[in-house]
Each structure stands twice: as C-alpha cells, then as structure tokens.
PDB file of C-alpha atoms in Angstrom:
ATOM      1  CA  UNK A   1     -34.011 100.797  33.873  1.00 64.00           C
ATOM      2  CA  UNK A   2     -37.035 101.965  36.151  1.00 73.00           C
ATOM      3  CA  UNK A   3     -36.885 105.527  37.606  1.00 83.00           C
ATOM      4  CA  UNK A   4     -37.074 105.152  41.186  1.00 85.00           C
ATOM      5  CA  UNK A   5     -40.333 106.362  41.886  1.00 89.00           C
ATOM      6  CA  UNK A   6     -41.437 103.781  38.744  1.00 88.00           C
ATOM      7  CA  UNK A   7     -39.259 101.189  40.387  1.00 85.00           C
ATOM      8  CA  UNK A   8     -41.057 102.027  43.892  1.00 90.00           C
ATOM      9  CA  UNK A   9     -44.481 101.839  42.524  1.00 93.00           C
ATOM     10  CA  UNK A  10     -43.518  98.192  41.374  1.00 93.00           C
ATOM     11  CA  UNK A  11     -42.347  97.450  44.594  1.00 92.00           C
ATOM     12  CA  UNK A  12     -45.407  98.906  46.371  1.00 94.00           C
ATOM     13  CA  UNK A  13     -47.475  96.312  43.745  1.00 95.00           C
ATOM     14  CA  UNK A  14     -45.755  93.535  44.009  1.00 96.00           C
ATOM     15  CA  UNK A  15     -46.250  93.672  47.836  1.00 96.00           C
ATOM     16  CA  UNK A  16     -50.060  94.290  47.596  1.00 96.00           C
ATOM     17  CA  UNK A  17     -50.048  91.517  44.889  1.00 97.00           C
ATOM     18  CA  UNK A  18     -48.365  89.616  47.522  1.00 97.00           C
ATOM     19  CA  UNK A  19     -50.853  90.152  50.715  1.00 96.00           C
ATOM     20  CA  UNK A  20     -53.532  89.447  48.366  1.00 96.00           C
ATOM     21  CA  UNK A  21     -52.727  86.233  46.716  1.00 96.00           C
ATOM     22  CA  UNK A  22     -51.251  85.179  50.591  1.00 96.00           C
ATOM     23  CA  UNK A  23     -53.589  87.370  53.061  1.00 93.00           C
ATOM     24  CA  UNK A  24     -52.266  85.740  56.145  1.00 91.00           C
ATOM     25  CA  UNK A  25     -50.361  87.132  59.254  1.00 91.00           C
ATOM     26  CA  UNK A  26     -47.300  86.442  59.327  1.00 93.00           C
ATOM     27  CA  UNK A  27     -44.868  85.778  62.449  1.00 90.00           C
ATOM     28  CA  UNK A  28     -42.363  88.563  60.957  1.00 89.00           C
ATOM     29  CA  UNK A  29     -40.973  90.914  64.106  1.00 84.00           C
ATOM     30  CA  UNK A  30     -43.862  89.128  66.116  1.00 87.00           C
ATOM     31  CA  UNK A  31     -40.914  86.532  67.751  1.00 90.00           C
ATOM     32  CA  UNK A  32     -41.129  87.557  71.049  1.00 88.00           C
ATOM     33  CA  UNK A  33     -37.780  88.022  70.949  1.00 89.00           C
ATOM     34  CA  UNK A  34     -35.905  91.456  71.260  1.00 89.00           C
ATOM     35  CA  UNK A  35     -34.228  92.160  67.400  1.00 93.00           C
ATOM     36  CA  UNK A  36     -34.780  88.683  66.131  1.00 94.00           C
ATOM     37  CA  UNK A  37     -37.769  88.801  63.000  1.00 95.00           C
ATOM     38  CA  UNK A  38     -38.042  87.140  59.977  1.00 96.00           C
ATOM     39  CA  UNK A  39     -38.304  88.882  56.677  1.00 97.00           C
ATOM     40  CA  UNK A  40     -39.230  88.601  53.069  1.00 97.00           C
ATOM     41  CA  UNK A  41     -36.401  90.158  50.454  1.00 97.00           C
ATOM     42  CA  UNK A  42     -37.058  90.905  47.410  1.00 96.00           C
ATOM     43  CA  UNK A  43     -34.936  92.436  44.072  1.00 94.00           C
ATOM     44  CA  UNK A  44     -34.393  92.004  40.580  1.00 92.00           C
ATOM     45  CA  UNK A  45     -32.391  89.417  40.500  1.00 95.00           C
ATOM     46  CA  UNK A  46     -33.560  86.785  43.743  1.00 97.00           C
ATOM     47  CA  UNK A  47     -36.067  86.202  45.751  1.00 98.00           C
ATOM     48  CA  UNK A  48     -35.269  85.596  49.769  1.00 98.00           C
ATOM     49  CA  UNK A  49     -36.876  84.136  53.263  1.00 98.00           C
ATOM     50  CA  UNK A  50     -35.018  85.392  56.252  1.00 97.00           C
ATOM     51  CA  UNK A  51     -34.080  84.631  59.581  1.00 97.00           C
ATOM     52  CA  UNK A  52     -32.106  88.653  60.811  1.00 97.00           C
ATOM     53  CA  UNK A  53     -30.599  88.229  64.635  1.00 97.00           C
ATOM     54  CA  UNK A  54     -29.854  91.742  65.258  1.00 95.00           C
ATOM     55  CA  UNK A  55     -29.355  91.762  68.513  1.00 92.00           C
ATOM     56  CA  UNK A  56     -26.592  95.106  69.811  1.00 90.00           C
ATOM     57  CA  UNK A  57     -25.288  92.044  72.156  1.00 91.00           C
ATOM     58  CA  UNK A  58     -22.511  89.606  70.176  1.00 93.00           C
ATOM     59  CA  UNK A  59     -23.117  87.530  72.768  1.00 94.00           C
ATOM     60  CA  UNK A  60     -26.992  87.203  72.507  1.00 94.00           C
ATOM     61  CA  UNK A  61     -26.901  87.395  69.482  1.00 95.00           C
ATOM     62  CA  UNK A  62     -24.301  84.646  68.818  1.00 95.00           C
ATOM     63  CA  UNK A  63     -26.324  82.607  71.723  1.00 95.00           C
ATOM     64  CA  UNK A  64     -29.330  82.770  69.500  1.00 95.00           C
ATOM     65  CA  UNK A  65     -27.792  81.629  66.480  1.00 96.00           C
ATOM     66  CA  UNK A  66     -26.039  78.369  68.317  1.00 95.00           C
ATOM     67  CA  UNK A  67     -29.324  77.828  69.213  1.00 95.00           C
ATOM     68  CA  UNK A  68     -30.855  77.969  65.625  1.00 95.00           C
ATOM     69  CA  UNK A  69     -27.201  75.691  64.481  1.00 95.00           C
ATOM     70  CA  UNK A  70     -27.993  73.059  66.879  1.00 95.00           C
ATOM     71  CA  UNK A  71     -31.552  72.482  65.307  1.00 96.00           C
ATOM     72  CA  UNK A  72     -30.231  72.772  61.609  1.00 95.00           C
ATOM     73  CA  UNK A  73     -30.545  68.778  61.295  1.00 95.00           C
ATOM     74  CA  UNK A  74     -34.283  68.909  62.313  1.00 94.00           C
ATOM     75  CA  UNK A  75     -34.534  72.653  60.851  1.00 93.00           C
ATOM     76  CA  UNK A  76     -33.589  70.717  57.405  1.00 92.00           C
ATOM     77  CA  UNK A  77     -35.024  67.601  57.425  1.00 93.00           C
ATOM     78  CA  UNK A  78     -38.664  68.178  58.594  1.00 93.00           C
ATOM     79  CA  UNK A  79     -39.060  71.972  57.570  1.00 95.00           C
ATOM     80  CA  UNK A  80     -36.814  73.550  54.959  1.00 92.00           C
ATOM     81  CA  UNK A  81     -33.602  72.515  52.684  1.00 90.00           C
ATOM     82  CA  UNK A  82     -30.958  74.531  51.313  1.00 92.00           C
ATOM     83  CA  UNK A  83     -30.606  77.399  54.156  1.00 96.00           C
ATOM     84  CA  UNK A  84     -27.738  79.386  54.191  1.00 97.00           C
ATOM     85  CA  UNK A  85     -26.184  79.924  57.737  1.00 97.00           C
ATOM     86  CA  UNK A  86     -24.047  83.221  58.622  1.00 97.00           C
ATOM     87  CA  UNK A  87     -23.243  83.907  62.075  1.00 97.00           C
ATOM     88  CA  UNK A  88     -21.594  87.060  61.183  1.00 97.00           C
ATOM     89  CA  UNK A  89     -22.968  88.443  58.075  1.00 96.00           C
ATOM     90  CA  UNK A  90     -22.135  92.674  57.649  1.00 95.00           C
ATOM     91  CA  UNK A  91     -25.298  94.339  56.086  1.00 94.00           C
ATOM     92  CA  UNK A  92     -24.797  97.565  53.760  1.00 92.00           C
ATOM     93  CA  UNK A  93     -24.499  99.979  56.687  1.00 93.00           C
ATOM     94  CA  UNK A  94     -21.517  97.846  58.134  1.00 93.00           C
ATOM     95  CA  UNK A  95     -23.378  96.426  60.814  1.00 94.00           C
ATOM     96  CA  UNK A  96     -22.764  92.940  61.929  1.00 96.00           C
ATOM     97  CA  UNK A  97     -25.905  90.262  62.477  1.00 97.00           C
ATOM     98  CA  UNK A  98     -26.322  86.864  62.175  1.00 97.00           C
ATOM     99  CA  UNK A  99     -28.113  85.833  59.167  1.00 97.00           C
ATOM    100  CA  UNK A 100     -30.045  82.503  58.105  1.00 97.00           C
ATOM    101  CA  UNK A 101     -31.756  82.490  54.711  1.00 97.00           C
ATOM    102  CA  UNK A 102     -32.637  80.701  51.663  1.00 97.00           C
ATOM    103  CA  UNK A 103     -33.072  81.865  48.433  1.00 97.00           C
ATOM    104  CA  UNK A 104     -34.559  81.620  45.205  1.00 98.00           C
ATOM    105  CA  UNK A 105     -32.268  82.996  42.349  1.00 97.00           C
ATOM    106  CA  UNK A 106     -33.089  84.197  38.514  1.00 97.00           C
ATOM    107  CA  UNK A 107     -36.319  86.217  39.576  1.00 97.00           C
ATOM    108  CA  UNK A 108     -36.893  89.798  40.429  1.00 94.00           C
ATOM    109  CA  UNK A 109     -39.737  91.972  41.437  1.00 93.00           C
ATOM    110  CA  UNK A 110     -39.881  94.224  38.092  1.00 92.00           C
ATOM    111  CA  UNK A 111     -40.707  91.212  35.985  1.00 94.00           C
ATOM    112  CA  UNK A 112     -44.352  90.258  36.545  1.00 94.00           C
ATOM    113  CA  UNK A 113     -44.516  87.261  35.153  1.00 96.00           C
ATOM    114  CA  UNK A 114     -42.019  86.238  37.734  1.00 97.00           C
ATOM    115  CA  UNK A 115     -44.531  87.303  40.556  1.00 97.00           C
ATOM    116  CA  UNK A 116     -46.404  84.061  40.773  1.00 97.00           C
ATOM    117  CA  UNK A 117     -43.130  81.783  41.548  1.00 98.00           C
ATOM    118  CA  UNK A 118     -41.831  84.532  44.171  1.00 98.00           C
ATOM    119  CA  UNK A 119     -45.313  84.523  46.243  1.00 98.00           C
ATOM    120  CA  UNK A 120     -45.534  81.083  45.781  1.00 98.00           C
ATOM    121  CA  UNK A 121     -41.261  80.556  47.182  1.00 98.00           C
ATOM    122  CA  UNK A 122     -42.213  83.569  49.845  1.00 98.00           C
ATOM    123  CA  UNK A 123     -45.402  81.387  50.780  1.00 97.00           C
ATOM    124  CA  UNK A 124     -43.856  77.594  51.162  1.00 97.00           C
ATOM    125  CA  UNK A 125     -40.436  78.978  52.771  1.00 97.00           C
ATOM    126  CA  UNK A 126     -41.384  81.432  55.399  1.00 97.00           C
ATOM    127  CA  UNK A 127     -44.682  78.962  56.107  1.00 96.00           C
ATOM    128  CA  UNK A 128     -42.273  76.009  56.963  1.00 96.00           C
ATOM    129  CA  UNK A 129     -39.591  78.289  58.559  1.00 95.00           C
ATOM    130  CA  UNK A 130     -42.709  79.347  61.198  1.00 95.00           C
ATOM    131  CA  UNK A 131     -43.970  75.982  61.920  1.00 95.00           C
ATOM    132  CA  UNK A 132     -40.167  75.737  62.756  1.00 95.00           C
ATOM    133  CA  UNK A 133     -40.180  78.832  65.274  1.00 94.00           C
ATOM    134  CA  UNK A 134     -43.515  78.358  66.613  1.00 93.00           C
ATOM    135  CA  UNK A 135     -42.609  74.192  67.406  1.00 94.00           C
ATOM    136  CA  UNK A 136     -39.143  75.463  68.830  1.00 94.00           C
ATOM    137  CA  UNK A 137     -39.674  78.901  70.029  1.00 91.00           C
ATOM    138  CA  UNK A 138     -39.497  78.069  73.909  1.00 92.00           C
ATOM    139  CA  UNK A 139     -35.711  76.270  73.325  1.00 92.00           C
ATOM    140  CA  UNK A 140     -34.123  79.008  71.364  1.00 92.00           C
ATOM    141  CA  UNK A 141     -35.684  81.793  73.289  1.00 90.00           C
ATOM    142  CA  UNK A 142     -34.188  79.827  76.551  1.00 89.00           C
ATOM    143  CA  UNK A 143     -30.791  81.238  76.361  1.00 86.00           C
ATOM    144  CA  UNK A 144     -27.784  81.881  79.184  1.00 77.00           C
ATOM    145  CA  UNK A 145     -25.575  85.294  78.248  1.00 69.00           C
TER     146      UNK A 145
END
C-alpha cells in the first residue's frame, strides 16, 4: 500500500499523463446547466465516465434525468453501450443525485501499465457521451419543474 502523499503523487501523474496523451477541453461542468457536469473517476480497482445531476431540487433534478431516460435508446445505440442508470444514487457524504455512468473494471490508477487502457476508455467514453450532450443539449436543458 501507497502512503497517501505517494498515492497522491500517482494520482497527480496519472492526471498529467492523462491531459497530455488527450490535451483537449473537455465539456466537464461546462453544461450550461446549474449542478449537472460530467466527470472522469478514477481508483485502483475501475476506471469511470460520468454523467453527476446534483441538482438541491428532487424535482429538477429528477426532470433532468427523465430527460436523459427518454434518450437512452438513441443515447445507446448511436453513442455509448453499457451505461448504468441511477436516478437516486447516495454518494459517500449521504447526499442523494442522480447518476449515469459506465465503467471499465480490473484497472486502477497505481498500476501504470494500466494507464494506457484508462486514457484510452476515459477518451472514447466521455468523447461519445459529449457528441451526445452537445447533439441533445437544447431538449434536456428544456425542462418544466
């Protein structure tokens, strides 16, 4: 086991590893939408793309996620398989979002010679999930609460 200031160092190399293999901008919290950002996740034992609705509101936030449910046929067949859909998932702090992900298990940050497959997974997933956003954006951001 890694000290946490070894394991943080890792972290903090894996991520500039990351930027430049990828050096793009992503979307990320750049939706345009209050608390709704999608996120890369990373440990030592998977790999994760993210869709986090955080909105305070239930009802936004469940509004938002309908919205992203009704486009799961499309979402799946033209963009990206395999996603996992949570309308109420409870984070470590206890608070309650609404979750979409996939993920890519068996791989973790500390092992570098897993590195290559995780940018590469980051790089095809979150790519396909903002062609997604950026072809939908204007329906799911439409919303009645």
């Amino acid at each position: 086991m890694y000290s946490r200031e070894e394991s943080q160092r890792i972290k903090r190399e894996f991520w500039v590893a990351f930027a430049e293999k990828y050096p793009r901008k992503w979307v990320l919290y750049d939706t345009k939408i209050k608390d709704f950002s999608f996120k890369f996740y990373v440990d030592n034992k998977k790999a994760q793309v993210l869709i986090d609705i955080e909105h305070r509101s239930d009802e936004k936030r469940n509004a938002y996620f309908e919205k992203l449910e009704a486009l799961k046929g499309i979402l799946e067949e033209e963009f990206i398989q395999d996603l996992v859909f949570e309308k109420n998932y409870t984070l470590e702090s206890g608070k309650t979002i609404s979750r979409i992900w996939v993920e890519k298990l068996g791989v973790g940050f500390s092992n570098r010679n897993h590195w290559d497959a995780i940018f590469d997974f980051f790089n095809e997933k979150m790519h396909a999930l903002e062609m997604f956003y950026l072809e939908y954006d204007e329906f799911i951001k439409d919303i009645e609460v």
